[in-house]
């Protein structure tokens, strides 16, 4: 459906909700199309295409709210949607913190983020990307089997309108290539590894051959892994896993966790969480960012923020509801779908790069662990206790000497954040990103 048609549809839906007895309402529509292919052992395995068109209506009757969604946009279906939503809102308990944004909070001029690539690849092109990635991975000496390669593309449009006068839409797109292979044989042990790349524009993707070769190299490099003795020492987190540490940070400063009192950082606003010089940014307006958006899910203006500035926590991650509970203003971090109320979420969230190279970061380590893979979910968001299974490489005298596996790294996130330093190799790969980081004083458990 064309953009203006979709906004007109939402406007009519809001008008119908008001006529049916709603005091206020908002509506969101999400249209999407995706195409993915899989290629394994030299043969195509699947080609899948999916299209979706969902619409969600949220209505307010006093301080009561209800949400109903549908994939049917016919006039009769939308009339029933309105009727159900208003009837439900009249029956639910009051929520003193729910409600739409004030006009002064709304985004007026949406920035141009260059976040939509109009190019739609043919299935044959995605098959070619996957084939080239897997062929390159299987060509690495030592690779003995393949889990396959996949290539995918998708695009979407989000339209949001509310009875407070907000009415906007924006488009998104993404492309991705991933390859996963195995090295070694059953007698001497086997190892699996992968590589991938995602981008808003297909033209910004890394070459399939480079992704495949990296996957094969990573798998072969892990052969001969051993288990080391338990000790305390520095742990280096590879960029493929270091972003997860900042996912834990984002969860701990999320307004939902703060209002419930279930975060280990609930009393940390304005306090020193990291060493001086450490900055963590949330930037919804990053051009061609994987999670960029011109406004938040409630139509509230958003902007680039230094969430950690010179090591100090400067802000929670808030939507309207959590902000009202805390007596604060929304930070423009509401995210939503068509079937659930808004909730706080980061956008392009990243640790700024440091000054040293990776080699410089590990140069003075007598014994340490370079982690490339984390296993399990051993993180307690209430206490900050952290314990994860890990694999990677052992460091001796500033050099990587051999692969290791069946290890555990443990600590407390508060201590880990304070003892964290960053290398200069930041890349934007997932939407929550960090360069290689070093954390001193962790427990490294093995034999």
Short mmCIF file of C-alpha atoms in Angstrom, two decimals:
data_model
loop_
_atom_site.label_atom_id
_atom_site.label_comp_id
_atom_site.label_asym_id
_atom_site.label_seq_id
_atom_site.Cartn_x
_atom_site.Cartn_y
_atom_site.Cartn_z
CA UNK A 1 0.00 0.00 0.00
CA UNK A 2 1.30 3.48 -0.86
CA UNK A 3 2.51 5.65 2.00
CA UNK A 4 -0.23 8.29 1.90
CA UNK A 5 -2.93 5.65 1.48
CA UNK A 6 -1.65 3.89 4.56
CA UNK A 7 -1.61 7.10 6.62
CA UNK A 8 -5.12 7.89 5.40
CA UNK A 9 -6.24 4.41 6.48
CA UNK A 10 -4.78 4.97 9.95
CA UNK A 11 -6.43 8.39 10.17
CA UNK A 12 -9.83 6.87 9.40
CA UNK A 13 -9.21 4.16 11.99
CA UNK A 14 -8.47 6.77 14.66
CA UNK A 15 -11.59 8.76 13.76
CA UNK A 16 -13.69 5.61 14.03
CA UNK A 17 -12.16 4.84 17.44
CA UNK A 18 -13.07 8.31 18.73
CA UNK A 19 -16.62 7.91 17.43
CA UNK A 20 -16.87 4.53 19.21
CA UNK A 21 -16.04 6.10 22.56
CA UNK A 22 -12.25 6.22 22.79
CA UNK A 23 -10.84 9.36 24.41
CA UNK A 24 -7.58 8.96 22.47
CA UNK A 25 -5.95 6.40 20.18
CA UNK A 26 -2.93 5.59 18.10
CA UNK A 27 -2.41 3.11 15.29
CA UNK A 28 0.61 1.54 13.65
CA UNK A 29 0.92 -0.33 10.37
CA UNK A 30 3.90 -2.45 9.40
CA UNK A 31 4.30 -3.74 5.84
CA UNK A 32 7.20 -6.04 5.03
CA UNK A 33 8.63 -8.32 2.40
CA UNK A 34 11.58 -10.70 2.77
CA UNK A 35 13.47 -13.10 0.56
CA UNK A 36 16.00 -15.69 1.74
CA UNK A 37 17.93 -18.55 0.16
CA UNK A 38 20.08 -21.36 1.57
CA UNK A 39 22.90 -23.15 -0.24
CA UNK A 40 24.68 -26.24 1.14
CA UNK A 41 27.35 -28.58 -0.25
CA UNK A 42 27.13 -27.02 -3.66
CA UNK A 43 23.36 -27.21 -3.99
CA UNK A 44 20.52 -24.75 -3.32
CA UNK A 45 18.39 -25.92 -0.39
CA UNK A 46 15.59 -23.37 -0.15
CA UNK A 47 14.20 -20.17 -1.56
CA UNK A 48 11.62 -18.46 0.64
CA UNK A 49 9.67 -15.27 0.19
CA UNK A 50 7.31 -13.77 2.76
CA UNK A 51 5.06 -10.73 2.67
CA UNK A 52 3.19 -9.27 5.62
CA UNK A 53 0.82 -6.37 6.25
CA UNK A 54 -0.17 -5.92 9.90
CA UNK A 55 -2.09 -3.14 11.61
CA UNK A 56 -2.50 -2.44 15.31
CA UNK A 57 -4.86 -0.10 17.16
CA UNK A 58 -4.39 1.15 20.71
CA UNK A 59 -7.30 2.97 22.34
CA UNK A 60 -7.62 4.84 25.63
CA UNK A 61 -10.80 5.17 27.64
CA UNK A 62 -9.79 7.40 30.50
CA UNK A 63 -6.69 5.77 31.98
CA UNK A 64 -7.55 2.38 30.55
CA UNK A 65 -5.92 1.10 27.38
CA UNK A 66 -6.34 -1.88 25.06
CA UNK A 67 -4.56 -3.04 21.91
CA UNK A 68 -5.93 -5.14 19.06
CA UNK A 69 -4.10 -6.12 15.88
CA UNK A 70 -5.09 -7.65 12.56
CA UNK A 71 -3.68 -8.70 9.20
CA UNK A 72 -7.03 -7.96 7.55
CA UNK A 73 -7.43 -4.36 6.39
CA UNK A 74 -10.89 -4.64 4.92
CA UNK A 75 -13.44 -2.07 6.06
CA UNK A 76 -15.49 -4.69 7.90
CA UNK A 77 -12.42 -6.09 9.68
CA UNK A 78 -11.27 -2.65 10.81
CA UNK A 79 -14.74 -1.79 12.09
CA UNK A 80 -14.67 -4.96 14.19
CA UNK A 81 -11.14 -4.08 15.32
CA UNK A 82 -12.35 -0.73 16.66
CA UNK A 83 -15.34 -2.27 18.41
CA UNK A 84 -13.24 -4.93 20.15
CA UNK A 85 -10.53 -2.48 21.22
CA UNK A 86 -12.95 -0.01 22.82
CA UNK A 87 -14.90 -2.78 24.55
CA UNK A 88 -11.69 -4.25 25.96
CA UNK A 89 -10.44 -0.87 27.18
CA UNK A 90 -13.62 -0.35 29.20
CA UNK A 91 -13.00 -3.60 31.10
CA UNK A 92 -9.28 -3.48 31.98
CA UNK A 93 -7.84 -1.90 35.16
CA UNK A 94 -6.71 1.71 35.09
CA UNK A 95 -3.07 2.48 34.35
CA UNK A 96 -2.15 5.94 35.67
CA UNK A 97 0.97 6.09 33.48
CA UNK A 98 -0.46 5.21 30.05
CA UNK A 99 -1.30 7.81 27.45
CA UNK A 100 -0.13 9.55 24.29
CA UNK A 101 2.67 12.08 23.98
CA UNK A 102 2.03 15.77 24.47
CA UNK A 103 2.21 17.79 21.23
CA UNK A 104 5.44 19.44 22.43
CA UNK A 105 7.13 16.02 22.64
CA UNK A 106 6.37 14.96 19.08
CA UNK A 107 8.91 14.75 16.28
CA UNK A 108 8.14 17.47 13.74
CA UNK A 109 10.74 17.22 10.99
CA UNK A 110 11.90 13.66 10.51
CA UNK A 111 15.59 13.46 9.53
CA UNK A 112 16.66 11.75 6.30
CA UNK A 113 18.57 8.65 7.39
CA UNK A 114 19.26 7.02 3.98
CA UNK A 115 17.87 3.86 5.52
CA UNK A 116 16.05 2.40 2.54
CA UNK A 117 17.62 0.67 -0.45
CA UNK A 118 15.10 0.41 -3.27
CA UNK A 119 17.14 -2.36 -4.94
CA UNK A 120 15.35 -5.72 -4.70
CA UNK A 121 17.64 -8.62 -5.58
CA UNK A 122 16.37 -11.47 -7.72
CA UNK A 123 16.37 -14.91 -6.09
CA UNK A 124 19.09 -15.95 -8.50
CA UNK A 125 21.37 -13.20 -7.21
CA UNK A 126 20.90 -14.31 -3.59
CA UNK A 127 21.63 -17.89 -4.63
CA UNK A 128 24.82 -16.65 -6.29
CA UNK A 129 25.86 -14.79 -3.13
CA UNK A 130 25.28 -17.87 -0.97
CA UNK A 131 27.05 -20.16 -3.44
CA UNK A 132 30.11 -17.92 -3.61
CA UNK A 133 30.27 -17.65 0.18
CA UNK A 134 30.04 -21.41 0.72
CA UNK A 135 32.46 -22.25 -2.10
CA UNK A 136 35.01 -19.90 -0.59
CA UNK A 137 34.55 -21.36 2.89
CA UNK A 138 34.86 -24.96 1.68
CA UNK A 139 38.01 -24.10 -0.25
CA UNK A 140 39.91 -23.30 2.97
CA UNK A 141 42.32 -26.20 3.68
CA UNK A 142 41.10 -28.15 6.69
CA UNK A 143 37.39 -27.49 6.16
CA UNK A 144 35.65 -30.87 5.91
CA UNK A 145 31.93 -30.17 5.97
CA UNK A 146 29.45 -27.34 5.70
CA UNK A 147 26.34 -26.19 7.49
CA UNK A 148 25.68 -24.04 4.47
CA UNK A 149 25.48 -20.41 3.52
CA UNK A 150 22.45 -18.14 3.42
CA UNK A 151 21.69 -14.83 1.80
CA UNK A 152 18.70 -12.71 2.69
CA UNK A 153 17.08 -9.40 1.83
CA UNK A 154 14.12 -7.56 3.26
CA UNK A 155 12.38 -4.21 3.23
CA UNK A 156 9.61 -2.67 5.25
CA UNK A 157 7.49 0.38 5.84
CA UNK A 158 6.30 1.64 9.23
CA UNK A 159 3.41 4.11 9.50
CA UNK A 160 2.31 5.63 12.80
CA UNK A 161 -0.58 7.97 13.51
CA UNK A 162 -2.17 9.19 16.72
CA UNK A 163 -5.05 11.38 17.81
CA UNK A 164 -2.55 13.90 19.21
CA UNK A 165 -1.84 14.93 15.63
CA UNK A 166 1.17 12.77 14.82
CA UNK A 167 1.18 11.11 11.38
CA UNK A 168 4.41 9.89 9.80
CA UNK A 169 5.97 6.93 7.98
CA UNK A 170 9.45 5.67 7.15
CA UNK A 171 11.02 2.84 5.17
CA UNK A 172 13.78 0.36 6.02
CA UNK A 173 15.78 -2.32 4.23
CA UNK A 174 18.52 -4.84 4.99
CA UNK A 175 20.65 -7.48 3.29
CA UNK A 176 22.73 -10.24 4.86
CA UNK A 177 25.11 -13.06 3.99
CA UNK A 178 26.18 -15.78 6.46
CA UNK A 179 28.34 -18.90 6.07
CA UNK A 180 29.00 -21.71 8.57
CA UNK A 181 31.39 -24.63 8.11
CA UNK A 182 33.15 -27.40 10.04
CA UNK A 183 36.84 -28.25 10.15
CA UNK A 184 38.67 -31.44 11.14
CA UNK A 185 37.42 -35.01 11.37
CA UNK A 186 35.77 -37.16 13.98
CA UNK A 187 38.97 -38.88 15.12
CA UNK A 188 41.00 -35.74 15.81
CA UNK A 189 38.08 -33.53 16.76
CA UNK A 190 35.92 -31.15 14.80
CA UNK A 191 35.22 -27.46 15.18
CA UNK A 192 32.52 -25.22 13.75
CA UNK A 193 32.61 -21.51 13.09
CA UNK A 194 30.91 -18.91 10.94
CA UNK A 195 31.00 -15.37 9.67
CA UNK A 196 28.33 -12.97 8.46
CA UNK A 197 27.71 -9.42 7.36
CA UNK A 198 24.57 -7.26 7.34
CA UNK A 199 23.95 -3.88 5.76
CA UNK A 200 21.09 -1.53 4.94
CA UNK A 201 22.28 -1.26 1.34
CA UNK A 202 23.17 -4.39 -0.61
CA UNK A 203 26.08 -2.51 -2.17
CA UNK A 204 27.62 -2.09 1.30
CA UNK A 205 27.84 -5.83 1.96
CA UNK A 206 31.24 -7.46 2.14
CA UNK A 207 32.10 -9.74 -0.77
CA UNK A 208 30.59 -13.23 -0.34
CA UNK A 209 34.05 -14.72 -0.92
CA UNK A 210 35.49 -12.73 1.98
CA UNK A 211 32.69 -13.78 4.33
CA UNK A 212 33.09 -17.43 3.34
CA UNK A 213 36.88 -17.43 3.61
CA UNK A 214 36.67 -15.86 7.07
CA UNK A 215 34.20 -18.56 8.19
CA UNK A 216 36.51 -21.32 6.98
CA UNK A 217 39.61 -19.72 8.48
CA UNK A 218 37.89 -19.29 11.84
CA UNK A 219 36.80 -22.94 11.93
CA UNK A 220 40.25 -24.31 11.04
CA UNK A 221 41.94 -21.99 13.52
CA UNK A 222 39.97 -23.60 16.36
CA UNK A 223 41.30 -27.12 15.72
CA UNK A 224 43.34 -28.63 18.54
CA UNK A 225 41.59 -26.68 21.29
CA UNK A 226 42.41 -27.63 24.87
CA UNK A 227 41.13 -26.82 28.34
CA UNK A 228 43.29 -24.65 30.60
CA UNK A 229 43.65 -24.49 34.38
CA UNK A 230 41.44 -22.22 36.43
CA UNK A 231 42.98 -18.82 37.13
CA UNK A 232 42.26 -15.11 37.40
CA UNK A 233 43.40 -12.76 34.70
CA UNK A 234 42.60 -10.53 31.75
CA UNK A 235 39.89 -11.58 29.31
CA UNK A 236 39.75 -10.18 25.80
CA UNK A 237 36.31 -10.15 24.16
CA UNK A 238 36.34 -10.32 20.37
CA UNK A 239 33.97 -7.86 18.63
CA UNK A 240 31.65 -10.75 17.78
CA UNK A 241 30.90 -11.17 21.50
CA UNK A 242 31.85 -7.84 23.09
CA UNK A 243 28.60 -6.23 21.93
CA UNK A 244 26.76 -8.64 24.22
CA UNK A 245 28.25 -6.89 27.25
CA UNK A 246 26.57 -3.70 26.11
CA UNK A 247 23.33 -5.55 25.50
CA UNK A 248 23.46 -6.36 29.23
CA UNK A 249 24.11 -2.68 29.95
CA UNK A 250 21.13 -1.66 27.79
CA UNK A 251 18.89 -4.11 29.64
CA UNK A 252 20.06 -2.89 33.04
CA UNK A 253 19.29 0.78 32.29
CA UNK A 254 16.00 0.04 30.52
CA UNK A 255 13.13 2.00 32.06
CA UNK A 256 11.08 -1.14 32.57
CA UNK A 257 13.76 -2.72 34.78
CA UNK A 258 14.34 0.55 36.64
CA UNK A 259 10.66 1.09 37.45
CA UNK A 260 10.36 -2.50 38.69
CA UNK A 261 13.53 -2.16 40.76
CA UNK A 262 14.95 -5.32 39.18
CA UNK A 263 18.22 -3.92 37.80
CA UNK A 264 21.65 -4.10 39.40
CA UNK A 265 22.14 -0.53 38.16
CA UNK A 266 18.92 0.89 39.62
CA UNK A 267 20.83 3.34 41.87
CA UNK A 268 23.59 4.20 39.39
CA UNK A 269 22.29 7.22 37.48
CA UNK A 270 24.95 9.94 37.51
CA UNK A 271 27.59 7.55 38.87
CA UNK A 272 30.91 6.36 37.45
CA UNK A 273 30.28 2.95 35.86
CA UNK A 274 33.28 2.79 33.53
CA UNK A 275 36.77 4.22 33.50
CA UNK A 276 37.17 7.83 32.46
CA UNK A 277 37.34 8.20 28.70
CA UNK A 278 34.74 5.49 28.03
CA UNK A 279 31.72 6.66 26.02
CA UNK A 280 28.67 4.59 25.06
CA UNK A 281 26.43 6.13 22.41
CA UNK A 282 22.87 5.52 21.32
CA UNK A 283 22.30 7.06 17.90
CA UNK A 284 18.91 6.50 16.22
CA UNK A 285 19.89 8.92 13.44
CA UNK A 286 23.02 7.12 12.24
CA UNK A 287 22.90 7.14 8.44
CA UNK A 288 22.45 3.63 7.04
CA UNK A 289 22.36 2.29 10.61
CA UNK A 290 20.87 -1.16 11.04
CA UNK A 291 18.50 0.07 13.77
CA UNK A 292 18.09 3.71 12.78
CA UNK A 293 14.68 5.37 12.91
CA UNK A 294 13.62 9.02 12.56
CA UNK A 295 11.35 9.03 15.64
CA UNK A 296 10.43 6.58 18.34
CA UNK A 297 7.43 4.26 18.44
CA UNK A 298 5.24 6.87 20.15
CA UNK A 299 6.09 9.65 17.71
CA UNK A 300 8.42 11.27 20.25
CA UNK A 301 11.50 13.05 18.92
CA UNK A 302 14.70 11.03 19.34
CA UNK A 303 18.36 12.00 19.05
CA UNK A 304 21.93 10.87 19.52
CA UNK A 305 22.80 10.53 23.21
CA UNK A 306 25.96 9.74 25.14
CA UNK A 307 24.41 7.25 27.57
CA UNK A 308 27.82 6.75 29.17
CA UNK A 309 29.92 9.92 29.03
CA UNK A 310 33.50 9.84 30.31
CA UNK A 311 32.50 6.70 32.21
CA UNK A 312 29.41 8.22 33.88
CA UNK A 313 25.85 6.94 33.37
CA UNK A 314 23.89 9.98 32.15
CA UNK A 315 20.46 8.59 31.26
CA UNK A 316 17.99 5.75 31.50
CA UNK A 317 16.37 4.29 28.37
CA UNK A 318 12.78 5.54 28.63
CA UNK A 319 9.46 5.48 26.84
CA UNK A 320 6.53 7.63 27.93
CA UNK A 321 5.15 5.17 30.47
CA UNK A 322 8.41 4.44 32.29
CA UNK A 323 9.33 8.14 32.21
CA UNK A 324 6.05 9.07 33.90
CA UNK A 325 6.60 6.44 36.57
CA UNK A 326 10.01 7.92 37.33
CA UNK A 327 8.90 11.52 37.10
CA UNK A 328 11.16 12.13 34.11
CA UNK A 329 10.81 12.96 30.42
CA UNK A 330 10.79 10.28 27.72
CA UNK A 331 14.19 9.85 26.09
CA UNK A 332 12.56 8.89 22.77
CA UNK A 333 13.32 5.19 23.12
CA UNK A 334 9.85 3.68 22.68
CA UNK A 335 9.69 0.67 20.38
CA UNK A 336 6.53 -1.21 19.46
CA UNK A 337 4.88 -3.72 17.22
CA UNK A 338 1.28 -3.99 16.16
CA UNK A 339 0.10 -6.24 19.00
CA UNK A 340 1.78 -4.90 22.14
CA UNK A 341 2.19 -1.56 23.89
CA UNK A 342 5.36 0.49 23.47
CA UNK A 343 8.36 -0.39 25.61
CA UNK A 344 11.86 1.13 25.92
CA UNK A 345 14.59 -0.08 23.57
CA UNK A 346 17.93 1.20 22.31
CA UNK A 347 18.64 1.90 18.64
CA UNK A 348 22.23 1.92 17.32
CA UNK A 349 23.92 1.36 20.69
CA UNK A 350 27.70 1.18 20.72
CA UNK A 351 30.92 1.61 22.68
CA UNK A 352 33.15 4.20 21.04
CA UNK A 353 36.50 2.89 19.83
CA UNK A 354 39.54 3.35 22.04
CA UNK A 355 43.05 4.37 21.01
CA UNK A 356 45.13 1.14 21.21
CA UNK A 357 45.22 -1.53 18.53
CA UNK A 358 44.22 -5.07 19.43
CA UNK A 359 47.91 -6.05 19.52
CA UNK A 360 48.62 -3.20 21.93
CA UNK A 361 45.65 -4.17 24.08
CA UNK A 362 47.06 -7.66 24.69
CA UNK A 363 50.79 -6.88 24.55
CA UNK A 364 51.36 -6.91 28.34
CA UNK A 365 49.22 -9.97 29.13
CA UNK A 366 51.36 -12.77 30.59
CA UNK A 367 48.43 -15.21 30.69
CA UNK A 368 44.91 -14.49 29.51
CA UNK A 369 41.94 -15.61 27.47
CA UNK A 370 40.84 -14.24 24.09
CA UNK A 371 37.12 -15.10 23.84
CA UNK A 372 35.51 -15.56 20.43
CA UNK A 373 32.40 -17.51 21.45
CA UNK A 374 30.11 -17.37 24.48
CA UNK A 375 27.69 -20.13 25.49
CA UNK A 376 24.67 -20.10 27.78
CA UNK A 377 22.70 -17.31 29.43
CA UNK A 378 24.34 -17.07 32.85
CA UNK A 379 23.71 -13.39 33.53
CA UNK A 380 21.66 -12.22 36.54
CA UNK A 381 20.11 -8.85 35.74
CA UNK A 382 19.22 -8.23 39.40
CA UNK A 383 22.68 -8.79 40.90
CA UNK A 384 24.92 -8.30 37.85
CA UNK A 385 26.57 -11.70 38.35
CA UNK A 386 28.04 -12.95 35.08
CA UNK A 387 29.09 -16.51 34.20
CA UNK A 388 29.25 -17.78 30.62
CA UNK A 389 30.72 -20.78 28.89
CA UNK A 390 33.43 -19.65 26.49
CA UNK A 391 35.82 -20.73 23.75
CA UNK A 392 38.59 -18.90 21.97
CA UNK A 393 42.38 -18.67 22.28
CA UNK A 394 44.97 -18.62 25.02
CA UNK A 395 47.31 -15.66 25.39
CA UNK A 396 50.85 -15.96 26.72
CA UNK A 397 53.36 -13.12 26.86
CA UNK A 398 51.22 -10.90 24.67
CA UNK A 399 50.73 -13.48 21.91
CA UNK A 400 47.88 -15.82 20.96
CA UNK A 401 49.38 -19.31 21.30
CA UNK A 402 46.64 -21.95 20.86
CA UNK A 403 42.85 -22.47 20.82
CA UNK A 404 40.94 -23.32 24.01
CA UNK A 405 37.41 -24.52 24.71
CA UNK A 406 35.19 -25.83 27.53
CA UNK A 407 36.05 -22.78 29.61
CA UNK A 408 33.98 -20.39 31.74
CA UNK A 409 34.49 -16.67 32.32
CA UNK A 410 32.90 -15.13 35.40
CA UNK A 411 32.66 -11.87 37.32
CA UNK A 412 30.18 -9.18 38.21
CA UNK A 413 29.14 -6.72 35.51
CA UNK A 414 29.72 -3.71 37.77
CA UNK A 415 33.34 -4.76 38.30
CA UNK A 416 33.69 -5.76 34.66
CA UNK A 417 32.50 -2.37 33.42
CA UNK A 418 34.92 -0.53 35.73
CA UNK A 419 37.84 -2.63 34.50
CA UNK A 420 37.03 -2.44 30.79
CA UNK A 421 39.23 -0.87 28.11
CA UNK A 422 38.60 -0.72 24.36
CA UNK A 423 40.64 -1.24 21.20
CA UNK A 424 40.34 0.80 18.00
CA UNK A 425 38.56 -1.77 15.79
CA UNK A 426 34.88 -0.80 16.11
CA UNK A 427 32.64 -2.01 13.27
CA UNK A 428 28.86 -1.62 13.06
CA UNK A 429 27.58 -5.17 12.53
CA UNK A 430 24.44 -5.81 14.59
CA UNK A 431 22.99 -2.60 16.06
CA UNK A 432 24.56 -3.22 19.49
CA UNK A 433 28.27 -3.05 18.82
CA UNK A 434 31.64 -2.73 20.49
CA UNK A 435 35.27 -3.02 19.46
CA UNK A 436 37.58 -5.61 20.99
CA UNK A 437 37.54 -5.02 24.75
CA UNK A 438 39.78 -6.09 27.61
CA UNK A 439 38.52 -6.75 31.14
CA UNK A 440 41.08 -7.38 33.86
CA UNK A 441 40.60 -9.50 36.95
CA UNK A 442 38.02 -11.99 35.72
CA UNK A 443 37.77 -15.60 36.88
CA UNK A 444 38.75 -17.96 34.05
CA UNK A 445 37.57 -21.46 34.95
CA UNK A 446 38.76 -24.66 33.29
CA UNK A 447 40.42 -27.74 34.78
#
